[in-house]
Amino acid sequence: MGKEVYFKAGKNSLRVRKRLLNYFFNNYNVTFKTIADIGAGDLQTATLLHHGGCKVTAYDIAKQQNKFIKSKYIDLNKNWNIRKRFDYVISTAVIEHCENPYFFMRQAYKITKNRGICIISTHDIDYHWSKILFMFQNYFYGFHPVIDNLKHGYHGHINPMNEGLLKVAGQKAGFKVIDVFFANPNLKLLPFIKPFDNVPNWKYLSQDVFVVFKKQ
């Protein structure tokens, strides 16, 4: 196992987080509801949920804390030793770092209450630039098999996923798919050229996809 590192949000991840929170608060009455933030990283999502009136428990491989939230240790590649069940389980751009996405979704199912909601995102290999890059360099955008794993070690992007694969993993765990939305849109046309940011959150234009599951 590589060294324990935690994720610090950059520009792109902040946009993904904003899209998640907008969706979350616009579609669900989450005040006083229990939420598990799986792979909470720098705790910014958990903190914003806390400020929104949610009862948030953050989990990450590296323990982090601020004056509002303190994360609990978890290795997502092993059995999640979480006895509590949550109204909502969220995980943003984490599943592609894990060894087995199907195991991840089974564990997420276990900690979701009956009729609870689970929202999972991943970097989407259906993103148009990912498809173009694969044609010429034989790897998906964000999933370089050498550079990414040398840079991030154990926690690199190791499982390329898209909407369909994420849906299948969740359904095999027992969830029902109830919604899909996209985040972090960029229109990239040429290498070394800055992408256009002011584009819609559409499939193929967006680097990240969220799938919303419900436990029956």
PDB file of N, CA, C and O in Angstrom, residues 4 15 23-24 33 49 54-55 62 89 95 105-106 128 138 141-142 147 159 167 196 202 206 214:
ATOM      1  N   GLU A   4      -0.380   7.205   2.824  1.00  0.00           N
ATOM      2  CA  GLU A   4      -1.728   7.732   2.998  1.00  0.00           C
ATOM      3  C   GLU A   4      -1.734   9.214   2.633  1.00  0.00           C
ATOM      4  O   GLU A   4      -1.032  10.021   3.225  1.00  0.00           O
ATOM      5  N   ARG A  15     -15.834  22.607  -9.075  1.00  0.00           N
ATOM      6  CA  ARG A  15     -17.005  22.697  -9.955  1.00  0.00           C
ATOM      7  C   ARG A  15     -17.886  21.467  -9.814  1.00  0.00           C
ATOM      8  O   ARG A  15     -19.116  21.555  -9.854  1.00  0.00           O
ATOM      9  N   TYR A  23     -27.579  20.156  -6.875  1.00  0.00           N
ATOM     10  CA  TYR A  23     -28.540  19.069  -7.107  1.00  0.00           C
ATOM     11  C   TYR A  23     -29.113  18.579  -5.787  1.00  0.00           C
ATOM     12  O   TYR A  23     -30.324  18.389  -5.645  1.00  0.00           O
ATOM     13  N   PHE A  24     -28.248  18.376  -4.826  1.00  0.00           N
ATOM     14  CA  PHE A  24     -28.628  17.802  -3.540  1.00  0.00           C
ATOM     15  C   PHE A  24     -29.670  18.667  -2.831  1.00  0.00           C
ATOM     16  O   PHE A  24     -30.731  18.200  -2.424  1.00  0.00           O
ATOM     17  N   LYS A  33     -31.039  15.348   8.216  1.00  0.00           N
ATOM     18  CA  LYS A  33     -30.837  13.995   7.714  1.00  0.00           C
ATOM     19  C   LYS A  33     -29.383  13.571   7.926  1.00  0.00           C
ATOM     20  O   LYS A  33     -28.468  14.396   7.977  1.00  0.00           O
ATOM     21  N   LEU A  49     -22.166  20.721   3.671  1.00  0.00           N
ATOM     22  CA  LEU A  49     -23.369  19.979   4.049  1.00  0.00           C
ATOM     23  C   LEU A  49     -23.721  20.226   5.511  1.00  0.00           C
ATOM     24  O   LEU A  49     -24.898  20.381   5.871  1.00  0.00           O
ATOM     25  N   CYS A  54     -27.215  19.476   7.717  1.00  0.00           N
ATOM     26  CA  CYS A  54     -27.138  18.019   7.667  1.00  0.00           C
ATOM     27  C   CYS A  54     -26.269  17.474   8.801  1.00  0.00           C
ATOM     28  O   CYS A  54     -25.377  18.156   9.296  1.00  0.00           O
ATOM     29  N   LYS A  55     -26.538  16.236   9.165  1.00  0.00           N
ATOM     30  CA  LYS A  55     -25.711  15.535  10.147  1.00  0.00           C
ATOM     31  C   LYS A  55     -24.718  14.674   9.372  1.00  0.00           C
ATOM     32  O   LYS A  55     -25.038  13.563   8.955  1.00  0.00           O
ATOM     33  N   ALA A  62      -7.111   9.220   5.013  1.00  0.00           N
ATOM     34  CA  ALA A  62      -6.279  10.114   5.811  1.00  0.00           C
ATOM     35  C   ALA A  62      -7.187  10.945   6.708  1.00  0.00           C
ATOM     36  O   ALA A  62      -8.123  11.583   6.226  1.00  0.00           O
ATOM     37  N   VAL A  89     -25.934   8.631   1.204  1.00  0.00           N
ATOM     38  CA  VAL A  89     -24.517   8.303   1.064  1.00  0.00           C
ATOM     39  C   VAL A  89     -24.028   8.987  -0.204  1.00  0.00           C
ATOM     40  O   VAL A  89     -24.633   8.829  -1.270  1.00  0.00           O
ATOM     41  N   ILE A  95     -14.664   6.415  -6.542  1.00  0.00           N
ATOM     42  CA  ILE A  95     -14.779   5.008  -6.920  1.00  0.00           C
ATOM     43  C   ILE A  95     -13.725   4.592  -7.939  1.00  0.00           C
ATOM     44  O   ILE A  95     -13.254   3.446  -7.931  1.00  0.00           O
ATOM     45  N   MET A 105     -19.642  -0.517  -4.368  1.00  0.00           N
ATOM     46  CA  MET A 105     -21.089  -0.293  -4.392  1.00  0.00           C
ATOM     47  C   MET A 105     -21.819  -1.219  -3.420  1.00  0.00           C
ATOM     48  O   MET A 105     -22.830  -0.831  -2.824  1.00  0.00           O
ATOM     49  N   ARG A 106     -21.324  -2.432  -3.214  1.00  0.00           N
ATOM     50  CA  ARG A 106     -21.942  -3.320  -2.225  1.00  0.00           C
ATOM     51  C   ARG A 106     -21.784  -2.758  -0.812  1.00  0.00           C
ATOM     52  O   ARG A 106     -22.711  -2.836   0.005  1.00  0.00           O
ATOM     53  N   HIS A 128     -15.831  13.538 -24.358  1.00  0.00           N
ATOM     54  CA  HIS A 128     -15.384  13.491 -25.757  1.00  0.00           C
ATOM     55  C   HIS A 128     -13.860  13.474 -25.887  1.00  0.00           C
ATOM     56  O   HIS A 128     -13.307  12.753 -26.715  1.00  0.00           O
ATOM     57  N   ASN A 138      -4.244   5.256 -26.595  1.00  0.00           N
ATOM     58  CA  ASN A 138      -4.627   3.985 -25.985  1.00  0.00           C
ATOM     59  C   ASN A 138      -4.834   4.068 -24.475  1.00  0.00           C
ATOM     60  O   ASN A 138      -4.646   3.084 -23.760  1.00  0.00           O
ATOM     61  N   TYR A 141      -8.612   9.787 -20.838  1.00  0.00           N
ATOM     62  CA  TYR A 141      -8.230  11.027 -20.168  1.00  0.00           C
ATOM     63  C   TYR A 141      -8.368  10.872 -18.649  1.00  0.00           C
ATOM     64  O   TYR A 141      -9.414  10.481 -18.148  1.00  0.00           O
ATOM     65  N   GLY A 142      -7.276  11.169 -17.935  1.00  0.00           N
ATOM     66  CA  GLY A 142      -7.288  11.034 -16.482  1.00  0.00           C
ATOM     67  C   GLY A 142      -6.897   9.654 -15.987  1.00  0.00           C
ATOM     68  O   GLY A 142      -6.856   9.420 -14.777  1.00  0.00           O
ATOM     69  N   ILE A 147       1.988   7.379 -15.702  1.00  0.00           N
ATOM     70  CA  ILE A 147       2.196   8.665 -15.029  1.00  0.00           C
ATOM     71  C   ILE A 147       1.286   8.811 -13.829  1.00  0.00           C
ATOM     72  O   ILE A 147       1.705   9.202 -12.740  1.00  0.00           O
ATOM     73  N   ASN A 159      -9.444   2.610 -12.215  1.00  0.00           N
ATOM     74  CA  ASN A 159     -10.609   1.932 -12.792  1.00  0.00           C
ATOM     75  C   ASN A 159     -11.419   2.891 -13.660  1.00  0.00           C
ATOM     76  O   ASN A 159     -12.281   3.606 -13.161  1.00  0.00           O
ATOM     77  N   LYS A 167     -23.811   2.423 -13.343  1.00  0.00           N
ATOM     78  CA  LYS A 167     -25.177   1.930 -13.151  1.00  0.00           C
ATOM     79  C   LYS A 167     -25.181   0.427 -12.873  1.00  0.00           C
ATOM     80  O   LYS A 167     -25.875  -0.050 -11.965  1.00  0.00           O
ATOM     81  N   PHE A 196     -12.809  25.263 -23.719  1.00  0.00           N
ATOM     82  CA  PHE A 196     -13.871  26.230 -23.481  1.00  0.00           C
ATOM     83  C   PHE A 196     -14.700  25.762 -22.281  1.00  0.00           C
ATOM     84  O   PHE A 196     -15.206  24.644 -22.266  1.00  0.00           O
ATOM     85  N   TRP A 202     -23.626  18.606 -20.350  1.00  0.00           N
ATOM     86  CA  TRP A 202     -24.194  17.564 -21.174  1.00  0.00           C
ATOM     87  C   TRP A 202     -23.262  16.353 -21.206  1.00  0.00           C
ATOM     88  O   TRP A 202     -22.058  16.465 -21.032  1.00  0.00           O
ATOM     89  N   SER A 206     -19.048  16.673 -20.595  1.00  0.00           N
ATOM     90  CA  SER A 206     -18.750  16.763 -19.173  1.00  0.00           C
ATOM     91  C   SER A 206     -17.744  15.688 -18.743  1.00  0.00           C
ATOM     92  O   SER A 206     -17.864  14.534 -19.130  1.00  0.00           O
ATOM     93  N   LYS A 214     -31.301   4.540  -5.421  1.00  0.00           N
ATOM     94  CA  LYS A 214     -32.186   4.435  -4.269  1.00  0.00           C
ATOM     95  C   LYS A 214     -32.195   2.991  -3.782  1.00  0.00           C
ATOM     96  O   LYS A 214     -32.253   2.050  -4.580  1.00  0.00           O
TER      97      LYS A 214
END
